[in-house]
Structure formats: structure tokens, C-alpha cells
PDB file of C-alpha atoms in Angstrom:
ATOM      1  CA  UNK A   1      -1.414  37.701  -0.141  1.00 64.00           C
ATOM      2  CA  UNK A   2      -3.878  35.558  -1.391  1.00 76.00           C
ATOM      3  CA  UNK A   3      -5.883  36.893  -3.840  1.00 87.00           C
ATOM      4  CA  UNK A   4      -8.775  33.640  -4.200  1.00 92.00           C
ATOM      5  CA  UNK A   5     -12.308  33.742  -3.589  1.00 93.00           C
ATOM      6  CA  UNK A   6     -13.031  31.547  -0.691  1.00 93.00           C
ATOM      7  CA  UNK A   7     -16.438  31.097  -1.890  1.00 94.00           C
ATOM      8  CA  UNK A   8     -15.492  30.657  -5.323  1.00 95.00           C
ATOM      9  CA  UNK A   9     -13.465  28.178  -5.024  1.00 96.00           C
ATOM     10  CA  UNK A  10     -15.997  26.125  -2.996  1.00 95.00           C
ATOM     11  CA  UNK A  11     -18.004  26.475  -5.021  1.00 94.00           C
ATOM     12  CA  UNK A  12     -16.111  25.295  -8.239  1.00 95.00           C
ATOM     13  CA  UNK A  13     -14.771  21.894  -6.023  1.00 96.00           C
ATOM     14  CA  UNK A  14     -19.227  21.497  -5.338  1.00 95.00           C
ATOM     15  CA  UNK A  15     -19.239  21.201  -9.511  1.00 95.00           C
ATOM     16  CA  UNK A  16     -16.416  19.809  -9.923  1.00 96.00           C
ATOM     17  CA  UNK A  17     -17.592  16.002  -7.307  1.00 95.00           C
ATOM     18  CA  UNK A  18     -20.378  16.699  -9.168  1.00 94.00           C
ATOM     19  CA  UNK A  19     -19.687  15.792 -12.132  1.00 94.00           C
ATOM     20  CA  UNK A  20     -17.485  13.220 -10.756  1.00 94.00           C
ATOM     21  CA  UNK A  21     -20.489  11.249  -9.152  1.00 93.00           C
ATOM     22  CA  UNK A  22     -22.077  11.444 -12.069  1.00 91.00           C
ATOM     23  CA  UNK A  23     -24.641  14.108 -11.419  1.00 92.00           C
ATOM     24  CA  UNK A  24     -25.591  17.168 -13.865  1.00 89.00           C
ATOM     25  CA  UNK A  25     -23.119  20.306 -14.132  1.00 89.00           C
ATOM     26  CA  UNK A  26     -24.505  23.863 -15.332  1.00 87.00           C
ATOM     27  CA  UNK A  27     -21.086  24.570 -17.263  1.00 87.00           C
ATOM     28  CA  UNK A  28     -21.557  28.147 -19.899  1.00 84.00           C
ATOM     29  CA  UNK A  29     -25.092  27.893 -19.049  1.00 86.00           C
ATOM     30  CA  UNK A  30     -26.116  24.283 -20.373  1.00 88.00           C
ATOM     31  CA  UNK A  31     -26.727  21.197 -18.494  1.00 90.00           C
ATOM     32  CA  UNK A  32     -24.123  18.553 -18.820  1.00 89.00           C
ATOM     33  CA  UNK A  33     -24.366  15.578 -17.780  1.00 91.00           C
ATOM     34  CA  UNK A  34     -21.438  13.200 -14.995  1.00 89.00           C
ATOM     35  CA  UNK A  35     -20.095  10.554 -15.811  1.00 91.00           C
ATOM     36  CA  UNK A  36     -19.252   8.013 -12.595  1.00 90.00           C
ATOM     37  CA  UNK A  37     -14.931   6.445 -13.650  1.00 93.00           C
ATOM     38  CA  UNK A  38     -14.956   3.606 -12.258  1.00 90.00           C
ATOM     39  CA  UNK A  39     -10.377   5.503 -11.399  1.00 91.00           C
ATOM     40  CA  UNK A  40     -10.155   7.965  -9.102  1.00 91.00           C
ATOM     41  CA  UNK A  41     -10.103  11.395 -11.160  1.00 94.00           C
ATOM     42  CA  UNK A  42      -6.870  13.054 -11.089  1.00 95.00           C
ATOM     43  CA  UNK A  43      -7.891  17.018 -10.674  1.00 96.00           C
ATOM     44  CA  UNK A  44      -5.663  19.778 -11.971  1.00 96.00           C
ATOM     45  CA  UNK A  45      -4.802  22.817 -11.122  1.00 96.00           C
ATOM     46  CA  UNK A  46      -4.499  24.782 -14.772  1.00 96.00           C
ATOM     47  CA  UNK A  47      -2.883  28.032 -14.600  1.00 94.00           C
ATOM     48  CA  UNK A  48      -2.236  31.251 -17.173  1.00 93.00           C
ATOM     49  CA  UNK A  49       0.063  33.769 -16.858  1.00 91.00           C
ATOM     50  CA  UNK A  50       0.877  37.539 -18.038  1.00 91.00           C
ATOM     51  CA  UNK A  51       2.614  40.209 -18.294  1.00 87.00           C
ATOM     52  CA  UNK A  52       5.751  37.418 -18.282  1.00 81.00           C
ATOM     53  CA  UNK A  53       8.538  36.874 -21.764  1.00 79.00           C
ATOM     54  CA  UNK A  54       9.711  33.477 -21.399  1.00 75.00           C
ATOM     55  CA  UNK A  55      12.459  34.323 -22.750  1.00 75.00           C
ATOM     56  CA  UNK A  56      13.834  37.541 -21.453  1.00 78.00           C
ATOM     57  CA  UNK A  57      11.977  36.816 -17.246  1.00 74.00           C
ATOM     58  CA  UNK A  58      13.949  34.834 -14.967  1.00 75.00           C
ATOM     59  CA  UNK A  59      12.552  30.458 -15.787  1.00 76.00           C
ATOM     60  CA  UNK A  60      11.123  29.613 -12.424  1.00 79.00           C
ATOM     61  CA  UNK A  61      11.325  26.104 -10.410  1.00 82.00           C
ATOM     62  CA  UNK A  62      10.060  25.459  -7.122  1.00 88.00           C
ATOM     63  CA  UNK A  63       8.519  22.120  -5.497  1.00 89.00           C
ATOM     64  CA  UNK A  64       5.855  22.026  -1.804  1.00 93.00           C
ATOM     65  CA  UNK A  65       4.285  19.423  -0.464  1.00 94.00           C
ATOM     66  CA  UNK A  66       1.452  19.487   0.142  1.00 96.00           C
ATOM     67  CA  UNK A  67      -0.972  17.552   3.376  1.00 95.00           C
ATOM     68  CA  UNK A  68      -2.990  15.292   1.109  1.00 95.00           C
ATOM     69  CA  UNK A  69      -1.197  13.546  -1.996  1.00 95.00           C
ATOM     70  CA  UNK A  70      -2.826  13.866  -4.813  1.00 95.00           C
ATOM     71  CA  UNK A  71      -2.100  11.509  -6.817  1.00 91.00           C
ATOM     72  CA  UNK A  72      -1.831   8.770  -5.012  1.00 91.00           C
ATOM     73  CA  UNK A  73      -1.153   5.883  -8.187  1.00 90.00           C
ATOM     74  CA  UNK A  74       1.953   7.648  -8.524  1.00 91.00           C
ATOM     75  CA  UNK A  75       4.539   5.736 -10.410  1.00 93.00           C
ATOM     76  CA  UNK A  76       8.481   4.961  -8.612  1.00 94.00           C
ATOM     77  CA  UNK A  77      11.436   4.053  -9.551  1.00 94.00           C
ATOM     78  CA  UNK A  78      14.473   3.804  -6.999  1.00 94.00           C
ATOM     79  CA  UNK A  79      17.676   3.490  -8.087  1.00 91.00           C
ATOM     80  CA  UNK A  80      19.086   1.333  -4.575  1.00 90.00           C
ATOM     81  CA  UNK A  81      22.494   0.083  -3.332  1.00 91.00           C
ATOM     82  CA  UNK A  82      21.417  -3.449  -1.875  1.00 90.00           C
ATOM     83  CA  UNK A  83      20.502  -2.381   1.266  1.00 90.00           C
ATOM     84  CA  UNK A  84      16.951  -0.150  -0.604  1.00 92.00           C
ATOM     85  CA  UNK A  85      16.573  -2.364  -3.332  1.00 91.00           C
ATOM     86  CA  UNK A  86      15.869  -5.113  -0.821  1.00 91.00           C
ATOM     87  CA  UNK A  87      13.925  -3.237   1.195  1.00 92.00           C
ATOM     88  CA  UNK A  88      12.149  -2.227  -1.983  1.00 92.00           C
ATOM     89  CA  UNK A  89      11.060  -5.233  -3.182  1.00 92.00           C
ATOM     90  CA  UNK A  90      10.021  -6.609   0.483  1.00 92.00           C
ATOM     91  CA  UNK A  91       7.711  -3.521  -0.265  1.00 91.00           C
ATOM     92  CA  UNK A  92       6.837  -4.026  -3.906  1.00 91.00           C
ATOM     93  CA  UNK A  93       8.071  -0.876  -5.615  1.00 91.00           C
ATOM     94  CA  UNK A  94       9.993  -0.915  -8.359  1.00 94.00           C
ATOM     95  CA  UNK A  95      13.894  -1.009  -8.224  1.00 92.00           C
ATOM     96  CA  UNK A  96      17.202  -0.724 -10.430  1.00 91.00           C
ATOM     97  CA  UNK A  97      20.857  -1.365  -9.168  1.00 91.00           C
ATOM     98  CA  UNK A  98      24.159   0.553 -10.714  1.00 90.00           C
ATOM     99  CA  UNK A  99      24.447  -3.251 -12.218  1.00 91.00           C
ATOM    100  CA  UNK A 100      20.659  -2.518 -14.440  1.00 91.00           C
ATOM    101  CA  UNK A 101      21.643   1.357 -15.218  1.00 88.00           C
ATOM    102  CA  UNK A 102      25.170  -0.401 -16.220  1.00 89.00           C
ATOM    103  CA  UNK A 103      23.319  -2.203 -18.954  1.00 89.00           C
ATOM    104  CA  UNK A 104      21.490   1.141 -20.463  1.00 88.00           C
ATOM    105  CA  UNK A 105      24.936   1.285 -21.774  1.00 86.00           C
ATOM    106  CA  UNK A 106      24.913   5.009 -22.379  1.00 84.00           C
ATOM    107  CA  UNK A 107      21.507   4.927 -24.880  1.00 85.00           C
ATOM    108  CA  UNK A 108      19.698   8.076 -25.062  1.00 87.00           C
ATOM    109  CA  UNK A 109      16.897   6.063 -26.286  1.00 90.00           C
ATOM    110  CA  UNK A 110      16.531   3.145 -23.875  1.00 89.00           C
ATOM    111  CA  UNK A 111      17.069   6.319 -21.181  1.00 88.00           C
ATOM    112  CA  UNK A 112      14.334   8.088 -22.791  1.00 89.00           C
ATOM    113  CA  UNK A 113      12.012   5.312 -22.462  1.00 91.00           C
ATOM    114  CA  UNK A 114      13.274   4.922 -18.747  1.00 91.00           C
ATOM    115  CA  UNK A 115      12.563   8.056 -17.791  1.00 89.00           C
ATOM    116  CA  UNK A 116       8.775   7.903 -19.448  1.00 92.00           C
ATOM    117  CA  UNK A 117       8.351   4.871 -17.668  1.00 93.00           C
ATOM    118  CA  UNK A 118       7.807   6.138 -14.174  1.00 93.00           C
ATOM    119  CA  UNK A 119       6.584   9.791 -12.555  1.00 91.00           C
ATOM    120  CA  UNK A 120       9.674  10.125 -10.870  1.00 91.00           C
ATOM    121  CA  UNK A 121      12.821   8.370  -8.986  1.00 92.00           C
ATOM    122  CA  UNK A 122      14.674   8.024  -5.859  1.00 94.00           C
ATOM    123  CA  UNK A 123      18.880   7.217  -5.103  1.00 92.00           C
ATOM    124  CA  UNK A 124      19.993   6.561  -2.201  1.00 92.00           C
ATOM    125  CA  UNK A 125      22.403   9.202  -1.500  1.00 90.00           C
ATOM    126  CA  UNK A 126      25.890   6.480  -1.767  1.00 90.00           C
ATOM    127  CA  UNK A 127      24.314   6.617  -5.964  1.00 88.00           C
ATOM    128  CA  UNK A 128      22.915   9.789  -7.103  1.00 88.00           C
ATOM    129  CA  UNK A 129      26.333  11.439  -7.623  1.00 88.00           C
ATOM    130  CA  UNK A 130      26.482   7.886 -10.187  1.00 88.00           C
ATOM    131  CA  UNK A 131      23.428   8.553 -12.241  1.00 87.00           C
ATOM    132  CA  UNK A 132      24.453  12.261 -13.832  1.00 89.00           C
ATOM    133  CA  UNK A 133      27.383   9.860 -14.984  1.00 88.00           C
ATOM    134  CA  UNK A 134      25.528   6.332 -16.656  1.00 85.00           C
ATOM    135  CA  UNK A 135      22.535   8.276 -17.777  1.00 86.00           C
ATOM    136  CA  UNK A 136      23.690  11.253 -19.221  1.00 86.00           C
ATOM    137  CA  UNK A 137      21.507  14.560 -18.837  1.00 86.00           C
ATOM    138  CA  UNK A 138      18.086  12.159 -19.167  1.00 82.00           C
ATOM    139  CA  UNK A 139      16.611  11.958 -17.133  1.00 84.00           C
ATOM    140  CA  UNK A 140      16.966  16.255 -15.769  1.00 85.00           C
ATOM    141  CA  UNK A 141      15.385  16.923 -19.270  1.00 81.00           C
ATOM    142  CA  UNK A 142      12.671  14.452 -18.572  1.00 81.00           C
ATOM    143  CA  UNK A 143      12.791  16.852 -14.832  1.00 82.00           C
ATOM    144  CA  UNK A 144      12.216  13.304 -12.971  1.00 86.00           C
ATOM    145  CA  UNK A 145      16.316  13.505 -11.307  1.00 88.00           C
ATOM    146  CA  UNK A 146      15.533  11.581  -8.289  1.00 91.00           C
ATOM    147  CA  UNK A 147      14.916  12.775  -4.624  1.00 89.00           C
ATOM    148  CA  UNK A 148      17.180  11.303  -3.013  1.00 90.00           C
ATOM    149  CA  UNK A 149      17.229   8.458   0.177  1.00 91.00           C
ATOM    150  CA  UNK A 150      19.416   8.649   3.327  1.00 90.00           C
ATOM    151  CA  UNK A 151      20.896   5.037   4.508  1.00 86.00           C
ATOM    152  CA  UNK A 152      18.815   4.512   7.397  1.00 83.00           C
ATOM    153  CA  UNK A 153      15.641   6.762   6.325  1.00 85.00           C
ATOM    154  CA  UNK A 154      12.293   5.406   5.750  1.00 88.00           C
ATOM    155  CA  UNK A 155      11.472   4.274   1.435  1.00 89.00           C
ATOM    156  CA  UNK A 156       8.050   4.086   1.907  1.00 90.00           C
ATOM    157  CA  UNK A 157       8.397   7.639   4.169  1.00 91.00           C
ATOM    158  CA  UNK A 158       9.972   9.274   1.336  1.00 92.00           C
ATOM    159  CA  UNK A 159       8.178   7.802  -1.162  1.00 92.00           C
ATOM    160  CA  UNK A 160       5.011   9.214   0.095  1.00 92.00           C
ATOM    161  CA  UNK A 161       6.613  12.407   0.418  1.00 92.00           C
ATOM    162  CA  UNK A 162       7.098  12.598  -3.472  1.00 91.00           C
ATOM    163  CA  UNK A 163       3.856  11.815  -4.023  1.00 93.00           C
ATOM    164  CA  UNK A 164       3.056  14.876  -1.919  1.00 95.00           C
ATOM    165  CA  UNK A 165       5.019  16.964  -3.272  1.00 91.00           C
ATOM    166  CA  UNK A 166       3.863  19.201  -6.673  1.00 92.00           C
ATOM    167  CA  UNK A 167       6.526  21.931  -8.933  1.00 87.00           C
ATOM    168  CA  UNK A 168       6.384  24.600 -10.812  1.00 87.00           C
ATOM    169  CA  UNK A 169       8.535  24.676 -13.574  1.00 81.00           C
ATOM    170  CA  UNK A 170       7.937  27.573 -16.127  1.00 77.00           C
ATOM    171  CA  UNK A 171       9.259  25.737 -19.505  1.00 74.00           C
ATOM    172  CA  UNK A 172       8.275  28.026 -22.796  1.00 73.00           C
ATOM    173  CA  UNK A 173       5.191  28.224 -22.499  1.00 78.00           C
ATOM    174  CA  UNK A 174       3.067  30.856 -20.862  1.00 83.00           C
ATOM    175  CA  UNK A 175       0.802  27.797 -19.252  1.00 89.00           C
ATOM    176  CA  UNK A 176       0.418  25.563 -16.350  1.00 89.00           C
ATOM    177  CA  UNK A 177      -0.541  22.180 -15.628  1.00 92.00           C
ATOM    178  CA  UNK A 178      -0.692  20.740 -12.373  1.00 94.00           C
ATOM    179  CA  UNK A 179      -2.424  18.231 -10.603  1.00 95.00           C
ATOM    180  CA  UNK A 180      -2.835  19.339  -7.302  1.00 96.00           C
ATOM    181  CA  UNK A 181      -5.558  16.852  -5.339  1.00 97.00           C
ATOM    182  CA  UNK A 182      -8.237  13.801  -6.550  1.00 96.00           C
ATOM    183  CA  UNK A 183     -11.825  13.137  -6.643  1.00 96.00           C
ATOM    184  CA  UNK A 184     -11.699  10.148  -4.138  1.00 95.00           C
ATOM    185  CA  UNK A 185     -10.688  13.024  -0.795  1.00 96.00           C
ATOM    186  CA  UNK A 186     -12.666  15.070   1.235  1.00 96.00           C
ATOM    187  CA  UNK A 187     -13.175  18.562  -0.826  1.00 97.00           C
ATOM    188  CA  UNK A 188     -12.197  20.461   2.855  1.00 96.00           C
ATOM    189  CA  UNK A 189      -8.348  18.456   1.695  1.00 97.00           C
ATOM    190  CA  UNK A 190      -9.717  19.484  -1.755  1.00 97.00           C
ATOM    191  CA  UNK A 191     -10.241  23.324  -1.562  1.00 97.00           C
ATOM    192  CA  UNK A 192      -7.006  23.392   0.678  1.00 96.00           C
ATOM    193  CA  UNK A 193      -4.372  21.917  -1.148  1.00 97.00           C
ATOM    194  CA  UNK A 194      -5.979  23.901  -4.413  1.00 97.00           C
ATOM    195  CA  UNK A 195      -5.715  26.635  -2.080  1.00 96.00           C
ATOM    196  CA  UNK A 196      -1.936  26.239  -1.012  1.00 96.00           C
ATOM    197  CA  UNK A 197      -0.625  25.339  -4.621  1.00 96.00           C
ATOM    198  CA  UNK A 198      -2.133  28.708  -6.085  1.00 95.00           C
ATOM    199  CA  UNK A 199      -0.842  30.494  -3.049  1.00 95.00           C
ATOM    200  CA  UNK A 200       2.209  28.890  -3.494  1.00 95.00           C
ATOM    201  CA  UNK A 201       2.420  29.492  -7.330  1.00 93.00           C
ATOM    202  CA  UNK A 202       1.951  33.306  -6.606  1.00 93.00           C
ATOM    203  CA  UNK A 203       5.170  33.423  -4.046  1.00 92.00           C
ATOM    204  CA  UNK A 204       7.204  31.548  -7.135  1.00 90.00           C
ATOM    205  CA  UNK A 205       6.444  34.457  -9.215  1.00 88.00           C
ATOM    206  CA  UNK A 206       8.207  38.212  -9.866  1.00 86.00           C
ATOM    207  CA  UNK A 207       5.304  40.257  -9.116  1.00 89.00           C
ATOM    208  CA  UNK A 208       3.255  37.478  -7.561  1.00 89.00           C
ATOM    209  CA  UNK A 209      -0.476  37.546  -8.198  1.00 93.00           C
ATOM    210  CA  UNK A 210      -0.528  40.074 -10.895  1.00 92.00           C
ATOM    211  CA  UNK A 211       1.372  37.586 -13.267  1.00 90.00           C
ATOM    212  CA  UNK A 212      -1.357  35.225 -12.955  1.00 93.00           C
ATOM    213  CA  UNK A 213      -3.747  35.914 -15.875  1.00 94.00           C
ATOM    214  CA  UNK A 214      -6.481  32.825 -15.004  1.00 95.00           C
ATOM    215  CA  UNK A 215      -6.586  29.534 -12.563  1.00 96.00           C
ATOM    216  CA  UNK A 216      -9.163  26.763 -13.540  1.00 97.00           C
ATOM    217  CA  UNK A 217      -9.803  23.611 -11.768  1.00 97.00           C
ATOM    218  CA  UNK A 218     -10.567  20.576 -13.628  1.00 96.00           C
ATOM    219  CA  UNK A 219     -10.704  16.860 -13.244  1.00 96.00           C
ATOM    220  CA  UNK A 220      -9.606  14.268 -15.092  1.00 95.00           C
ATOM    221  CA  UNK A 221     -12.249  13.999 -18.008  1.00 94.00           C
ATOM    222  CA  UNK A 222     -14.348  17.287 -16.398  1.00 93.00           C
ATOM    223  CA  UNK A 223     -15.171  20.285 -17.980  1.00 94.00           C
ATOM    224  CA  UNK A 224     -12.884  23.329 -16.675  1.00 94.00           C
ATOM    225  CA  UNK A 225     -13.860  26.310 -14.144  1.00 94.00           C
ATOM    226  CA  UNK A 226     -12.433  28.697 -13.564  1.00 95.00           C
ATOM    227  CA  UNK A 227     -11.750  30.111  -9.919  1.00 95.00           C
ATOM    228  CA  UNK A 228      -9.637  32.403 -10.908  1.00 94.00           C
ATOM    229  CA  UNK A 229     -10.349  35.861 -13.251  1.00 89.00           C
TER     230      UNK A 229
END
């Protein structure tokens, strides 16, 4: 059962959107003037956990596809066979073939740079098993192991699905930060994405909402606003 207050989230989103639109908002008892940016600011869900020991408790990881794409400008690369590389070129998506990956010669620095260049990867189904052999654990370590693209699947649909998917992964710290929306979405879409994301996170935790200390939402350039206390 969700512990979020709909009115609190609604007010927080109003404030966030007003600030990103260049309006004045009240923050920590002071008026703060916003600024309209030349790019679509992303909206992050910031989480602090409690009653959780990362060194002892089982670390969680989970992915969820949101109804509206939170990061439309996510940079994606397909590691593809001839068919998928051809399709990627046609729709303007970066691509790499097996021969391209072989040229990295398992150089860890080059692979790390490659992993850093993109936000997400996709791979043709007949190539995915070759990736650990060609690139080692580089993409896995970066948390970017490719999403499988089946033969005959629509590549654009797959890319949109990847862009709509968020990932919560517990590492060594008690804080998480995940992009769940952007300021060009409607208020209703933003509220919905935030609520779904927070509820999904709670479902991954051992004690659900009892493991969540606080939740904030924050636009790229705006101040954080608390939505769960």
C-alpha cells in the first residue's frame, strides 16, 4: 500500500514546474527566483534509505517501464548484426558490429570510455552471448549490460522501451537518485511517473516503506522538494 500523499506530490510538482518556468517559489522560508532553461530539465527522485545495511542485507536491483519516457534524450547504442546495424543507420541510432568491438582488443580503458559514452545499450539476440568474451565485464560493471533485441523486433519500439525503463540498484551507499520524468511532460504525467516509481522502489525493499527515510523530487537546475517524510 502506498504511503505517499497525493496532495503533497501535487504541490511539490507545481512548485518544481513554476521554478523551471522562471517563476518565484518559496524554498526553505525564502523566495527563490527560477530560470527557464534552453533544455528539458529531467526530474529526479532522490531517496534516502533507513534500517538497511548495504554490507549485510541483500542488495536489491529492479527495473520498471514507466508509462511516459522520463529521459527522451537518453543516448543509446545498438551492438548489432548486419540487419540491426542497417536499421540503426536508417533511423539515426549509433551502432557497433562485432568487428567494431574486436578492434577494442579487450583494452579496458577503451571499453570503459565506450561504456561511458552511452546511457544504454541494446544487442541483437544472436550476439549477446559474445559480448562478455569481447568486452569482458566492462558493460556489466557500468550497470549497462545490453537489452536483448529479438530477430524481427521493431528497433525503434525497443529503444523507446529502454528509454522508458528505470532501474533501482542498491550499491554501497544509502542514497539513490533516479530520473523519473522531465519538465516538458504534463503535470499529471509527472505525478503518475513519480508515484509509480516510488511505489515500485518500496516493493523492492525488505520492509517496504519502513526502509524509506525520505523522498525528494528535484529538477536538474532546481532546488529539492520533499515528498515523503
